[in-house]
Structure formats: structure tokens, C-alpha cells
PDB file of C-alpha atoms in Angstrom:
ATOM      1  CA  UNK A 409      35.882 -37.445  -7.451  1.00 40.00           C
ATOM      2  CA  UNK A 410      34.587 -35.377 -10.053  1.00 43.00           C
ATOM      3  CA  UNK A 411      34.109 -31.385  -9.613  1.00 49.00           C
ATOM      4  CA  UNK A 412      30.133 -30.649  -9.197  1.00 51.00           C
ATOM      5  CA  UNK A 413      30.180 -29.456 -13.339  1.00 67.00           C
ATOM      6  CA  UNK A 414      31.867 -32.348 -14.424  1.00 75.00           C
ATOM      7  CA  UNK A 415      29.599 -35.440 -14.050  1.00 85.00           C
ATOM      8  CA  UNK A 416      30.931 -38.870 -14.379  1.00 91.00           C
ATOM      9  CA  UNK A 417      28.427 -41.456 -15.809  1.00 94.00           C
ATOM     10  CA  UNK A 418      29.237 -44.835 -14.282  1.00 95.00           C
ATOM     11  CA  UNK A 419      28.157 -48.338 -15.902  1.00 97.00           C
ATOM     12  CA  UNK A 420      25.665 -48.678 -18.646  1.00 96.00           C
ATOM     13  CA  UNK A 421      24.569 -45.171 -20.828  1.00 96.00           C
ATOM     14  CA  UNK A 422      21.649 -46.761 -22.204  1.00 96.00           C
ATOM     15  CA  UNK A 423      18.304 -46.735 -23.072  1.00 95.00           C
ATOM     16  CA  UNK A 424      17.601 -47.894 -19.802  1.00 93.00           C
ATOM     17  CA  UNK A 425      19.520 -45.128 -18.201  1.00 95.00           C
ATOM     18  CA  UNK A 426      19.182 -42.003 -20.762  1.00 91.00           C
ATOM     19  CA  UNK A 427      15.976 -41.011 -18.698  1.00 90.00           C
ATOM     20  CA  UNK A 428      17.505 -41.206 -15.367  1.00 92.00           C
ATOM     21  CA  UNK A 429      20.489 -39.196 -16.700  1.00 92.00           C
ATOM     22  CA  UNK A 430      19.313 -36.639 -19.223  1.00 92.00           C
ATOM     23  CA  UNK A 431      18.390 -33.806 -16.032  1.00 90.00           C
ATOM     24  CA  UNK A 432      22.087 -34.163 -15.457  1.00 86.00           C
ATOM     25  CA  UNK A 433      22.922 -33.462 -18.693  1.00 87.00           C
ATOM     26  CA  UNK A 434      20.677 -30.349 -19.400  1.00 85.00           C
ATOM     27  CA  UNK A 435      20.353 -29.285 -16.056  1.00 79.00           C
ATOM     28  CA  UNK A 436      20.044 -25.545 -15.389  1.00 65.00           C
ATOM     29  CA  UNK A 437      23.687 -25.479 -13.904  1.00 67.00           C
ATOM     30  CA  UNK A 438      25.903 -25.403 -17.342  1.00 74.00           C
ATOM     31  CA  UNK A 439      28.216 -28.810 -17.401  1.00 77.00           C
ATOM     32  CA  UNK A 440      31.325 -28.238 -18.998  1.00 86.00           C
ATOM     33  CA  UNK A 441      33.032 -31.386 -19.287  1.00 91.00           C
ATOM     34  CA  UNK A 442      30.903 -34.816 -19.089  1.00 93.00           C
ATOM     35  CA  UNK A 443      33.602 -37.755 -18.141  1.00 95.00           C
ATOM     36  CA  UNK A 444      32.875 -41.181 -19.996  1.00 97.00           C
ATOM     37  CA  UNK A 445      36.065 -43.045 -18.636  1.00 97.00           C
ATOM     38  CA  UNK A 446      33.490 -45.128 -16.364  1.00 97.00           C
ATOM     39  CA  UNK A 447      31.225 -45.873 -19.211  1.00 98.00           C
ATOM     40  CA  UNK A 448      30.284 -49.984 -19.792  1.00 98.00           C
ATOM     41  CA  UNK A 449      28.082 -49.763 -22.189  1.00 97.00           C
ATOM     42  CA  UNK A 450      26.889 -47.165 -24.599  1.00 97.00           C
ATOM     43  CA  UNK A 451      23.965 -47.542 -27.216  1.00 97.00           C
ATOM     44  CA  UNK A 452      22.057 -44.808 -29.610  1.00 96.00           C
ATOM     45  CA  UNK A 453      20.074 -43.503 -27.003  1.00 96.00           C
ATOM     46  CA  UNK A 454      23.644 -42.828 -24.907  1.00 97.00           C
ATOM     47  CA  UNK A 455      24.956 -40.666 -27.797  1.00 97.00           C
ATOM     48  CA  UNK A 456      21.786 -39.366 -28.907  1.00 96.00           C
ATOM     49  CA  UNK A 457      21.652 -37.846 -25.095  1.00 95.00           C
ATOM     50  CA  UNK A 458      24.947 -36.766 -25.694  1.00 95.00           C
ATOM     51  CA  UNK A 459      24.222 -35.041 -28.868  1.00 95.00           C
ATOM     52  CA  UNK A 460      21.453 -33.325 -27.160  1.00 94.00           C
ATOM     53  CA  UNK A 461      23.346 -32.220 -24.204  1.00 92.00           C
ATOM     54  CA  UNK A 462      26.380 -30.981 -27.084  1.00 92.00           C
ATOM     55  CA  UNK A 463      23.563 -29.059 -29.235  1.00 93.00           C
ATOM     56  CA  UNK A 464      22.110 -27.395 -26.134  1.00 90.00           C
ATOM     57  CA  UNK A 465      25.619 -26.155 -24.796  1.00 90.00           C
ATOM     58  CA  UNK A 466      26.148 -24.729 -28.258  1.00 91.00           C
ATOM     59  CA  UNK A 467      22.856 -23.164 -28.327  1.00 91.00           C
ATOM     60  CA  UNK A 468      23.911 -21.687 -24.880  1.00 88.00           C
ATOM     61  CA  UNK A 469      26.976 -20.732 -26.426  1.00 91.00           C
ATOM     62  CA  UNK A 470      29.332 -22.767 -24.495  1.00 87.00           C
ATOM     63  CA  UNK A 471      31.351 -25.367 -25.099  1.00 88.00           C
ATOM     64  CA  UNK A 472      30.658 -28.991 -23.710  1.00 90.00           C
ATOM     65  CA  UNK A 473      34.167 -31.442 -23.457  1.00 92.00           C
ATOM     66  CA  UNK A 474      33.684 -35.029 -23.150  1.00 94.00           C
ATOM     67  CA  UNK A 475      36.447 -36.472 -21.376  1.00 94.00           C
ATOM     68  CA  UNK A 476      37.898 -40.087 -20.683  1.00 95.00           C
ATOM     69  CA  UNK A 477      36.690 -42.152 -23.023  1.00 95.00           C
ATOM     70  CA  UNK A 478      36.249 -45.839 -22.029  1.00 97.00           C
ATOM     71  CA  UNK A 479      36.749 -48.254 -24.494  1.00 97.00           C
ATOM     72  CA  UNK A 480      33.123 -48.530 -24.611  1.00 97.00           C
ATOM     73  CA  UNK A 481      32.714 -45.162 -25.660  1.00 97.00           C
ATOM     74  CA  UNK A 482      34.886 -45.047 -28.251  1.00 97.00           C
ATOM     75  CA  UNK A 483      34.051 -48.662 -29.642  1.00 97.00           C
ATOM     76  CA  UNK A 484      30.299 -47.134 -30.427  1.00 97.00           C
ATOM     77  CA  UNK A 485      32.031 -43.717 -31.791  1.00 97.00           C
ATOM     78  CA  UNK A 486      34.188 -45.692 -34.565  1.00 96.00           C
ATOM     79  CA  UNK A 487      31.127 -47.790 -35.108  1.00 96.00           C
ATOM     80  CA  UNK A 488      28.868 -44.877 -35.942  1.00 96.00           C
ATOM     81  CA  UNK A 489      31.332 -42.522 -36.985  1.00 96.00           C
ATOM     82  CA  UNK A 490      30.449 -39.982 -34.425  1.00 95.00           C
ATOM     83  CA  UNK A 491      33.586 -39.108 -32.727  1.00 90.00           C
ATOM     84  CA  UNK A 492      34.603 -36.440 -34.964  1.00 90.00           C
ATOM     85  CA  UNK A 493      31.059 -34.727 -33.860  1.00 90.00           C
ATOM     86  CA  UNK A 494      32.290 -34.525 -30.168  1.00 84.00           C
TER      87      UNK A 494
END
């Protein structure tokens, strides 16, 4: 089980998820580490959440990890060329 600042996202990080997920993300409580390694699916709406979660802990000048990759996650990151943003 995950520690209470380290959220693991489960199944699909979608567009049909990024709603449900994005208070998580940018909740008040600063999340250091956001583990993918139960990821199924991730689509642009996925990473653009996680780019938005990544700009606001750098705008809060902290530093957000994300951890676990599932191959997923790093299929869409070599397809968009993203991973060396993270």
C-alpha cells in the first residue's frame, strides 16, 4: 500500500478518468511521488494531467517523482517523446 503522499493510479488514466483524478493530483496536501506501475492505459489527457500536476509542484517549488512505470506508461512516453520531461 502506498504512503498517503504517494498515490497509486490503478487501471485506465484517461480521458474518462483525468476528472475523477486531477483533485488527487493538485490537491492541497503536496504529492511527492505519483506511482504509475498500476497504470493500463494512458492517453493525452493522462499525461497532460501529469504535466499539470509536474508544472504545479515546480511552481510550488517542489519536486514531483513519478515512479513505476507500467509498460503502458512508458509505451505512450516513447510514443510522444515525453519521458525525458518527467
Amino acid at each position: 500500500m502506498s504512503a498517503p503522499n504517494v498515490p497509486r493510479i490503478e487501471g485506465e488514466f484517461t480521458i474518462f478518468r483525468a476528472m475523477e483524478l486531477k483533485p488527487m493530483l493538485l490537491a492541497s496536501l503536496p504529492v511527492d511521488e505519483i506511482d504509475l506501475s498500476g497504470v493500463t492505459e494512458l492517453d493525452t489527457a493522462g499525461v497532460q494531467l501529469l504535466m499539470l500536476a509536474k508544472k504545479t509542484a515546480q511552481a510550488e517549488k517542489r519536486e514531483l517523482r513519478l515512479v513505476g512505470h507500467s509498460s503502458a506508461v512508458i509505451e505512450v512516453f516513447e510514443l510522444l517523446n515525453v519521458a525525458s520531461y518527467f
